[in-house]
Amino acid sequence: MSETRELMRRCLDLAARARGRTSPNPMVGALIVKDGQVLAEGWHRAPGLAHAEVDALRQLGGQAPGATMVVNLEPCCHHGRTPPCTDAILRSGIRRVIVGMVDPFPRVSGEGLRILREAGVEVVEGVEREACRELNLGFVRAMERGRPAVHLKAGISLDGRIADHRGRSRWITSPQARRQAHQLRDACDAVLVGVGTLLADDPSLTTRAIEGGRDALPVVLDSGLRTPVGSRLLQGSRRPLLICAEDAPQVDLPADILRLPGGPGDLRAVLAALLQRGVHNLLVEGGGAVHRSFLQAGLVDRLHLFLAPLALAEGPGWLGGPGLDLDRAPRFALRSSEPAGPDLHLVYEPAEA
């Protein structure tokens, strides 16, 4: 069984090569194995391109009689941009399929496994299930909760400040931490800030710190459309989305403008609108009032804190708003920690998860 888990982890590594490039599709990797040897590896690279199973089978001319396929997500059984993977598997002669997790997409959701079993293929499911779900957290949230996964990120001092008492924030964290933060942007489909952060910091929200990075969709919660025409965000490679109130003034900006009945404070409507645009992973970069709103609404899936070894004593914190009583404070469980130069990258999830 340990060998099977190792093969599934290899699938996850392959799938992750396309991180940030597959939405609204999930990340999927596939192996074809026979007599203890890996015959082929594949992964899904982008929407419209071959799924991982087909990518691996093509390396063998579509034929793998008697072999085993290892794949982190249930093979699809419907016609979308590409034909059903179950058809390709059955034509290939594969006799055993090891699956990490059932596809939460309603048109599949166990049907692909049923088709394989009824055709005589042995199916093993649930290998490294939690790791498979974590890799495709955005896809899982989109299918199960009808919203993107929300990743909240902040670079902070030891005492939780995101700027000093004069409002200066460049730079609390190290170049290594900022590079990891840009990798987060690269992995997400959209990056969101409030207009307060935009006016204070004039961020570009790009992935300039990493080679080959892809800029995510910039999103600004800007109720009154105060975004200045000269903002760096408006000069980037991606056309920004400004989310405002219905009665916001008419402006002429190089951006898409979305007017919501409840304004940008209706975060569930914001997330629904982003999901319609193919956003499965949203990175929220502040400021403190925006962080507070997402947390209070119970909409944070992962909390990324880049902790720098300095103390500021005063200045805005990463979590804004009035103080919270101890018994009502949001609590988190640590998922991982890793060095980022002299800083520390801490990843949490809400404790109730």
Short mmCIF file of C-alpha atoms in Angstrom, two decimals:
data_model
loop_
_atom_site.label_atom_id
_atom_site.label_comp_id
_atom_site.label_asym_id
_atom_site.label_seq_id
_atom_site.Cartn_x
_atom_site.Cartn_y
_atom_site.Cartn_z
CA MET A 1 0.00 0.00 0.00
CA SER A 2 2.94 2.35 0.65
CA GLU A 3 4.00 1.91 -2.98
CA THR A 4 0.49 2.87 -4.10
CA ARG A 5 0.62 6.00 -1.95
CA GLU A 6 4.00 6.89 -3.45
CA LEU A 7 2.55 6.55 -6.95
CA MET A 8 -0.37 8.79 -5.99
CA ARG A 9 1.99 11.39 -4.59
CA ARG A 10 3.82 11.31 -7.92
CA CYS A 11 0.46 11.97 -9.62
CA LEU A 12 -0.03 14.98 -7.39
CA ASP A 13 3.43 16.29 -8.27
CA LEU A 14 2.61 15.97 -11.96
CA ALA A 15 -0.77 17.64 -11.53
CA ALA A 16 0.80 20.55 -9.63
CA ARG A 17 2.98 21.41 -12.64
CA ALA A 18 -0.07 23.18 -14.03
CA ARG A 19 -0.92 25.00 -10.81
CA GLY A 20 -2.80 28.19 -11.59
CA ARG A 21 -3.25 27.24 -15.26
CA THR A 22 -6.19 24.82 -15.33
CA SER A 23 -9.19 26.70 -13.89
CA PRO A 24 -12.05 26.14 -14.20
CA ASN A 25 -10.74 22.59 -14.59
CA PRO A 26 -9.00 20.72 -11.74
CA MET A 27 -5.33 19.80 -11.66
CA VAL A 28 -4.88 16.14 -12.55
CA GLY A 29 -1.90 13.85 -13.01
CA ALA A 30 -1.86 10.24 -14.22
CA LEU A 31 0.56 7.30 -14.28
CA ILE A 32 0.38 4.06 -16.23
CA VAL A 33 2.11 1.20 -14.42
CA LYS A 34 2.74 -2.45 -15.29
CA ASP A 35 4.84 -5.09 -13.54
CA GLY A 36 6.18 -2.50 -11.14
CA GLN A 37 7.37 -0.17 -13.89
CA VAL A 38 6.00 3.27 -14.75
CA LEU A 39 5.31 3.16 -18.49
CA ALA A 40 3.98 6.69 -18.95
CA GLU A 41 3.19 9.90 -17.06
CA GLY A 42 0.75 12.65 -17.98
CA TRP A 43 -0.95 15.72 -16.63
CA HIS A 44 -3.62 18.20 -17.62
CA ARG A 45 -1.95 21.40 -18.75
CA ALA A 46 -4.79 23.81 -19.52
CA PRO A 47 -8.53 23.90 -20.39
CA GLY A 48 -9.15 22.45 -23.83
CA LEU A 49 -5.97 20.37 -23.82
CA ALA A 50 -5.80 16.63 -23.17
CA HIS A 51 -6.80 15.38 -19.74
CA ALA A 52 -4.09 13.65 -17.74
CA GLU A 53 -5.32 10.14 -18.54
CA VAL A 54 -5.30 10.76 -22.28
CA ASP A 55 -1.98 12.59 -22.09
CA ALA A 56 -0.39 9.49 -20.51
CA LEU A 57 -2.09 7.04 -22.89
CA ARG A 58 -0.94 8.95 -25.97
CA GLN A 59 2.65 8.15 -25.04
CA LEU A 60 1.76 4.47 -25.47
CA GLY A 61 -0.25 4.87 -28.66
CA GLY A 62 -3.48 4.73 -26.64
CA GLN A 63 -2.90 1.08 -25.69
CA ALA A 64 -1.89 -0.30 -22.28
CA PRO A 65 -3.32 -3.84 -22.05
CA GLY A 66 -3.29 -5.28 -18.54
CA ALA A 67 -1.78 -2.13 -17.02
CA THR A 68 -2.81 -0.06 -14.00
CA MET A 69 -3.64 3.63 -14.16
CA VAL A 70 -3.09 5.83 -11.13
CA VAL A 71 -4.94 9.17 -11.19
CA ASN A 72 -5.67 11.68 -8.43
CA LEU A 73 -9.23 12.48 -9.61
CA GLU A 74 -12.00 10.24 -10.89
CA PRO A 75 -11.84 9.98 -14.71
CA CYS A 76 -14.52 12.04 -16.45
CA CYS A 77 -17.37 10.31 -18.26
CA HIS A 78 -18.98 13.19 -20.15
CA HIS A 79 -18.31 15.23 -23.26
CA GLY A 80 -16.96 18.69 -22.46
CA ARG A 81 -14.09 20.41 -24.27
CA THR A 82 -12.64 16.89 -24.66
CA PRO A 83 -14.17 13.36 -24.96
CA PRO A 84 -14.75 11.17 -21.87
CA CYS A 85 -11.60 9.76 -20.31
CA THR A 86 -13.49 6.60 -19.36
CA ASP A 87 -13.84 5.78 -23.08
CA ALA A 88 -10.09 6.14 -23.62
CA ILE A 89 -9.32 3.96 -20.59
CA LEU A 90 -11.65 1.19 -21.72
CA ARG A 91 -10.24 1.23 -25.27
CA SER A 92 -6.69 0.99 -23.93
CA GLY A 93 -7.11 -2.34 -22.16
CA ILE A 94 -6.22 -1.00 -18.74
CA ARG A 95 -7.50 -3.47 -16.15
CA ARG A 96 -7.07 -1.55 -12.89
CA VAL A 97 -7.57 2.10 -11.96
CA ILE A 98 -6.41 3.62 -8.66
CA VAL A 99 -8.18 6.91 -7.89
CA GLY A 100 -7.40 9.49 -5.24
CA MET A 101 -10.85 11.05 -4.90
CA VAL A 102 -14.32 11.02 -6.42
CA ASP A 103 -14.95 13.99 -8.72
CA PRO A 104 -17.31 16.45 -6.97
CA PHE A 105 -18.51 17.75 -10.36
CA PRO A 106 -22.19 16.66 -10.45
CA ARG A 107 -22.02 15.29 -14.02
CA VAL A 108 -19.33 12.83 -12.89
CA SER A 109 -19.50 12.30 -9.10
CA GLY A 110 -19.07 8.50 -9.06
CA GLU A 111 -20.48 7.85 -12.53
CA GLY A 112 -17.02 7.49 -14.06
CA LEU A 113 -16.09 4.85 -11.49
CA ARG A 114 -19.39 3.03 -12.04
CA ILE A 115 -18.78 2.86 -15.81
CA LEU A 116 -15.30 1.42 -15.29
CA ARG A 117 -16.48 -1.16 -12.76
CA GLU A 118 -19.38 -2.30 -14.91
CA ALA A 119 -16.94 -2.81 -17.79
CA GLY A 120 -14.86 -5.13 -15.60
CA VAL A 121 -12.10 -2.72 -14.59
CA GLU A 122 -10.94 -3.05 -10.99
CA VAL A 123 -11.26 0.31 -9.22
CA VAL A 124 -9.52 1.31 -6.00
CA GLU A 125 -10.52 4.71 -4.62
CA GLY A 126 -9.53 6.97 -1.75
CA VAL A 127 -5.73 6.70 -1.92
CA GLU A 128 -4.24 9.90 -0.41
CA ARG A 129 -7.75 11.40 -0.53
CA GLU A 130 -7.01 14.37 1.73
CA ALA A 131 -3.89 15.34 -0.22
CA CYS A 132 -5.89 15.08 -3.45
CA ARG A 133 -8.61 17.34 -2.06
CA GLU A 134 -6.04 19.85 -0.79
CA LEU A 135 -4.35 20.11 -4.19
CA ASN A 136 -7.68 20.97 -5.82
CA LEU A 137 -9.17 22.93 -2.93
CA GLY A 138 -10.47 25.65 -5.26
CA PHE A 139 -12.22 23.13 -7.52
CA VAL A 140 -13.66 21.34 -4.48
CA ARG A 141 -15.01 24.59 -3.01
CA ALA A 142 -16.49 25.59 -6.36
CA MET A 143 -18.31 22.26 -6.73
CA GLU A 144 -19.36 21.73 -3.10
CA ARG A 145 -20.01 25.29 -1.87
CA GLY A 146 -20.54 27.27 -5.06
CA ARG A 147 -17.70 29.70 -4.42
CA PRO A 148 -13.92 29.94 -4.90
CA ALA A 149 -11.49 28.91 -2.21
CA VAL A 150 -10.36 32.02 -0.35
CA HIS A 151 -6.69 32.34 0.59
CA LEU A 152 -6.04 35.30 2.89
CA LYS A 153 -2.43 36.57 2.90
CA ALA A 154 -0.54 39.15 4.95
CA GLY A 155 3.09 40.08 5.55
CA ILE A 156 3.35 40.98 9.23
CA SER A 157 5.72 41.93 12.04
CA LEU A 158 6.04 39.79 15.15
CA ASP A 159 3.30 41.89 16.74
CA GLY A 160 0.96 41.57 13.79
CA ARG A 161 1.49 44.94 12.08
CA ILE A 162 1.27 45.39 8.31
CA ALA A 163 2.78 48.91 8.40
CA ASP A 164 4.57 51.13 10.87
CA HIS A 165 2.98 54.05 12.75
CA ARG A 166 3.65 56.30 9.74
CA GLY A 167 1.89 53.92 7.37
CA ARG A 168 5.07 52.61 5.73
CA SER A 169 4.97 48.94 4.75
CA ARG A 170 7.91 48.59 2.29
CA TRP A 171 9.35 46.33 3.33
CA ILE A 172 8.31 44.45 6.43
CA THR A 173 9.10 41.07 4.89
CA SER A 174 12.23 39.87 3.09
CA PRO A 175 12.74 39.42 -0.68
CA GLN A 176 12.46 35.66 -0.14
CA ALA A 177 9.06 36.04 1.55
CA ARG A 178 7.86 38.37 -1.19
CA ARG A 179 8.94 35.80 -3.77
CA GLN A 180 6.84 33.15 -2.03
CA ALA A 181 3.93 35.59 -1.91
CA HIS A 182 4.25 36.09 -5.65
CA GLN A 183 4.19 32.32 -6.08
CA LEU A 184 0.84 32.40 -4.27
CA ARG A 185 -0.40 34.98 -6.78
CA ASP A 186 0.84 32.78 -9.61
CA ALA A 187 -1.11 29.82 -8.21
CA CYS A 188 -4.37 31.75 -7.81
CA ASP A 189 -6.84 32.90 -10.44
CA ALA A 190 -7.52 36.32 -8.92
CA VAL A 191 -5.94 38.59 -6.31
CA LEU A 192 -8.15 41.00 -4.36
CA VAL A 193 -7.55 44.16 -2.34
CA GLY A 194 -9.76 46.85 -0.87
CA VAL A 195 -9.62 50.37 -2.22
CA GLY A 196 -7.98 51.53 1.02
CA THR A 197 -4.98 49.32 0.33
CA LEU A 198 -4.95 50.49 -3.28
CA LEU A 199 -4.87 54.16 -2.26
CA ALA A 200 -2.28 53.64 0.49
CA ASP A 201 0.16 51.30 -1.27
CA ASP A 202 -0.56 51.58 -5.02
CA PRO A 203 0.19 47.85 -5.51
CA SER A 204 0.74 46.32 -8.94
CA LEU A 205 -0.40 42.82 -7.78
CA THR A 206 1.89 41.14 -10.33
CA THR A 207 4.21 38.13 -10.12
CA ARG A 208 7.28 40.17 -11.11
CA ALA A 209 9.43 38.51 -8.41
CA ILE A 210 9.33 35.06 -10.05
CA GLU A 211 10.52 33.99 -13.49
CA GLY A 212 7.74 32.84 -15.80
CA GLY A 213 5.00 33.98 -13.43
CA ARG A 214 1.45 34.49 -14.59
CA ASP A 215 -0.43 37.52 -13.33
CA ALA A 216 -3.78 36.72 -11.74
CA LEU A 217 -6.92 38.79 -12.34
CA PRO A 218 -6.63 41.95 -10.18
CA VAL A 219 -9.83 42.69 -8.24
CA VAL A 220 -10.54 45.81 -6.18
CA LEU A 221 -13.45 46.25 -3.78
CA ASP A 222 -14.15 49.92 -4.49
CA SER A 223 -17.66 50.94 -3.45
CA GLY A 224 -17.40 54.53 -4.73
CA LEU A 225 -14.99 53.93 -7.62
CA ARG A 226 -12.15 55.95 -6.13
CA THR A 227 -9.45 54.00 -7.98
CA PRO A 228 -7.11 56.66 -9.48
CA VAL A 229 -6.57 56.57 -13.24
CA GLY A 230 -2.83 56.53 -12.64
CA SER A 231 -2.84 53.44 -10.41
CA ARG A 232 -0.12 50.90 -11.17
CA LEU A 233 -2.74 48.18 -11.09
CA LEU A 234 -4.37 49.74 -14.18
CA GLN A 235 -1.09 49.53 -16.11
CA GLY A 236 -0.56 45.78 -15.72
CA SER A 237 -0.88 42.83 -18.07
CA ARG A 238 -4.39 41.92 -16.88
CA ARG A 239 -7.43 44.18 -17.14
CA PRO A 240 -8.61 44.71 -13.53
CA LEU A 241 -12.10 44.13 -12.19
CA LEU A 242 -13.48 46.91 -9.98
CA ILE A 243 -16.47 45.90 -7.85
CA CYS A 244 -18.60 48.83 -6.70
CA ALA A 245 -22.06 49.84 -5.50
CA GLU A 246 -24.88 50.29 -7.99
CA ASP A 247 -24.95 54.05 -7.44
CA ALA A 248 -21.19 54.57 -7.83
CA PRO A 249 -20.28 57.41 -10.21
CA GLN A 250 -19.67 56.78 -13.90
CA VAL A 251 -15.93 56.74 -14.58
CA ASP A 252 -13.71 56.13 -17.59
CA LEU A 253 -11.03 53.67 -16.51
CA PRO A 254 -9.18 50.83 -18.32
CA ALA A 255 -10.98 48.27 -16.16
CA ASP A 256 -14.09 46.13 -16.07
CA ILE A 257 -16.62 47.50 -13.61
CA LEU A 258 -19.14 45.31 -11.79
CA ARG A 259 -21.97 47.06 -9.96
CA LEU A 260 -23.59 44.92 -7.29
CA PRO A 261 -26.95 45.65 -5.59
CA GLY A 262 -25.34 45.07 -2.19
CA GLY A 263 -22.07 46.70 -3.19
CA PRO A 264 -18.67 45.08 -2.61
CA GLY A 265 -19.62 44.45 1.01
CA ASP A 266 -21.82 41.58 -0.17
CA LEU A 267 -18.93 39.14 -0.21
CA ARG A 268 -21.00 36.14 -1.22
CA ALA A 269 -22.19 38.02 -4.30
CA VAL A 270 -18.58 39.02 -4.97
CA LEU A 271 -17.45 35.39 -4.80
CA ALA A 272 -20.36 34.24 -6.97
CA ALA A 273 -19.40 36.82 -9.61
CA LEU A 274 -15.78 35.70 -9.54
CA LEU A 275 -16.79 32.05 -9.83
CA GLN A 276 -18.74 32.91 -12.98
CA ARG A 277 -15.47 34.30 -14.36
CA GLY A 278 -13.71 31.00 -13.80
CA VAL A 279 -12.03 31.96 -10.53
CA HIS A 280 -11.56 28.92 -8.30
CA ASN A 281 -8.75 30.24 -6.09
CA LEU A 282 -8.90 33.81 -4.77
CA LEU A 283 -5.99 35.44 -2.96
CA VAL A 284 -7.09 38.24 -0.62
CA GLU A 285 -4.26 40.65 0.18
CA GLY A 286 -6.04 43.16 2.39
CA GLY A 287 -6.13 45.44 4.05
CA GLY A 288 -7.22 44.78 7.58
CA ALA A 289 -10.88 45.75 7.08
CA VAL A 290 -11.21 43.42 4.09
CA HIS A 291 -9.54 40.59 6.03
CA ARG A 292 -11.96 41.15 8.90
CA SER A 293 -14.96 41.04 6.56
CA PHE A 294 -13.95 37.72 4.99
CA LEU A 295 -13.21 36.17 8.36
CA GLN A 296 -16.45 37.34 9.95
CA ALA A 297 -18.40 35.97 6.99
CA GLY A 298 -16.76 32.55 7.47
CA LEU A 299 -15.28 32.66 3.97
CA VAL A 300 -11.58 32.07 4.64
CA ASP A 301 -10.21 28.65 3.72
CA ARG A 302 -6.48 29.24 4.19
CA LEU A 303 -4.60 31.94 6.08
CA HIS A 304 -1.05 32.69 4.88
CA LEU A 305 1.02 34.80 7.27
CA PHE A 306 4.56 35.81 6.36
CA LEU A 307 6.05 36.56 9.77
CA ALA A 308 9.07 38.90 9.82
CA PRO A 309 11.45 39.04 12.83
CA LEU A 310 10.81 42.65 13.82
CA ALA A 311 8.41 44.44 16.14
CA LEU A 312 6.73 47.78 15.40
CA ALA A 313 4.60 48.39 18.52
CA GLU A 314 2.21 50.65 16.59
CA GLY A 315 0.63 50.67 13.17
CA PRO A 316 -2.30 48.92 11.49
CA GLY A 317 -2.75 45.21 12.09
CA TRP A 318 -3.50 42.54 9.51
CA LEU A 319 -6.95 42.14 11.09
CA GLY A 320 -8.83 45.43 11.30
CA GLY A 321 -11.94 46.55 13.12
CA PRO A 322 -12.81 46.73 16.84
CA GLY A 323 -11.36 44.31 19.35
CA LEU A 324 -12.79 40.82 19.81
CA ASP A 325 -13.61 39.09 23.08
CA LEU A 326 -11.40 36.10 23.78
CA ASP A 327 -14.30 33.65 23.61
CA ARG A 328 -15.39 35.00 20.19
CA ALA A 329 -11.98 35.29 18.57
CA PRO A 330 -11.50 33.29 15.36
CA ARG A 331 -9.21 30.33 15.94
CA PHE A 332 -7.00 28.52 13.48
CA ALA A 333 -5.14 25.24 13.11
CA LEU A 334 -1.61 25.23 11.74
CA ARG A 335 -1.26 23.29 8.49
CA SER A 336 2.37 24.03 7.64
CA SER A 337 5.33 26.28 8.25
CA GLU A 338 8.45 26.88 6.22
CA PRO A 339 11.31 29.38 6.20
CA ALA A 340 11.21 32.29 3.76
CA GLY A 341 14.68 33.73 4.15
CA PRO A 342 14.75 35.27 7.64
CA ASP A 343 10.95 35.16 7.75
CA LEU A 344 8.49 32.35 8.36
CA HIS A 345 5.58 31.36 6.11
CA LEU A 346 2.75 30.04 8.29
CA VAL A 347 -0.32 28.42 6.74
CA TYR A 348 -3.48 28.01 8.84
CA GLU A 349 -7.02 26.84 8.30
CA PRO A 350 -10.05 27.77 10.41
CA ALA A 351 -10.07 25.52 13.47
CA GLU A 352 -13.62 24.35 12.80
CA ALA A 353 -12.48 22.85 9.48
#
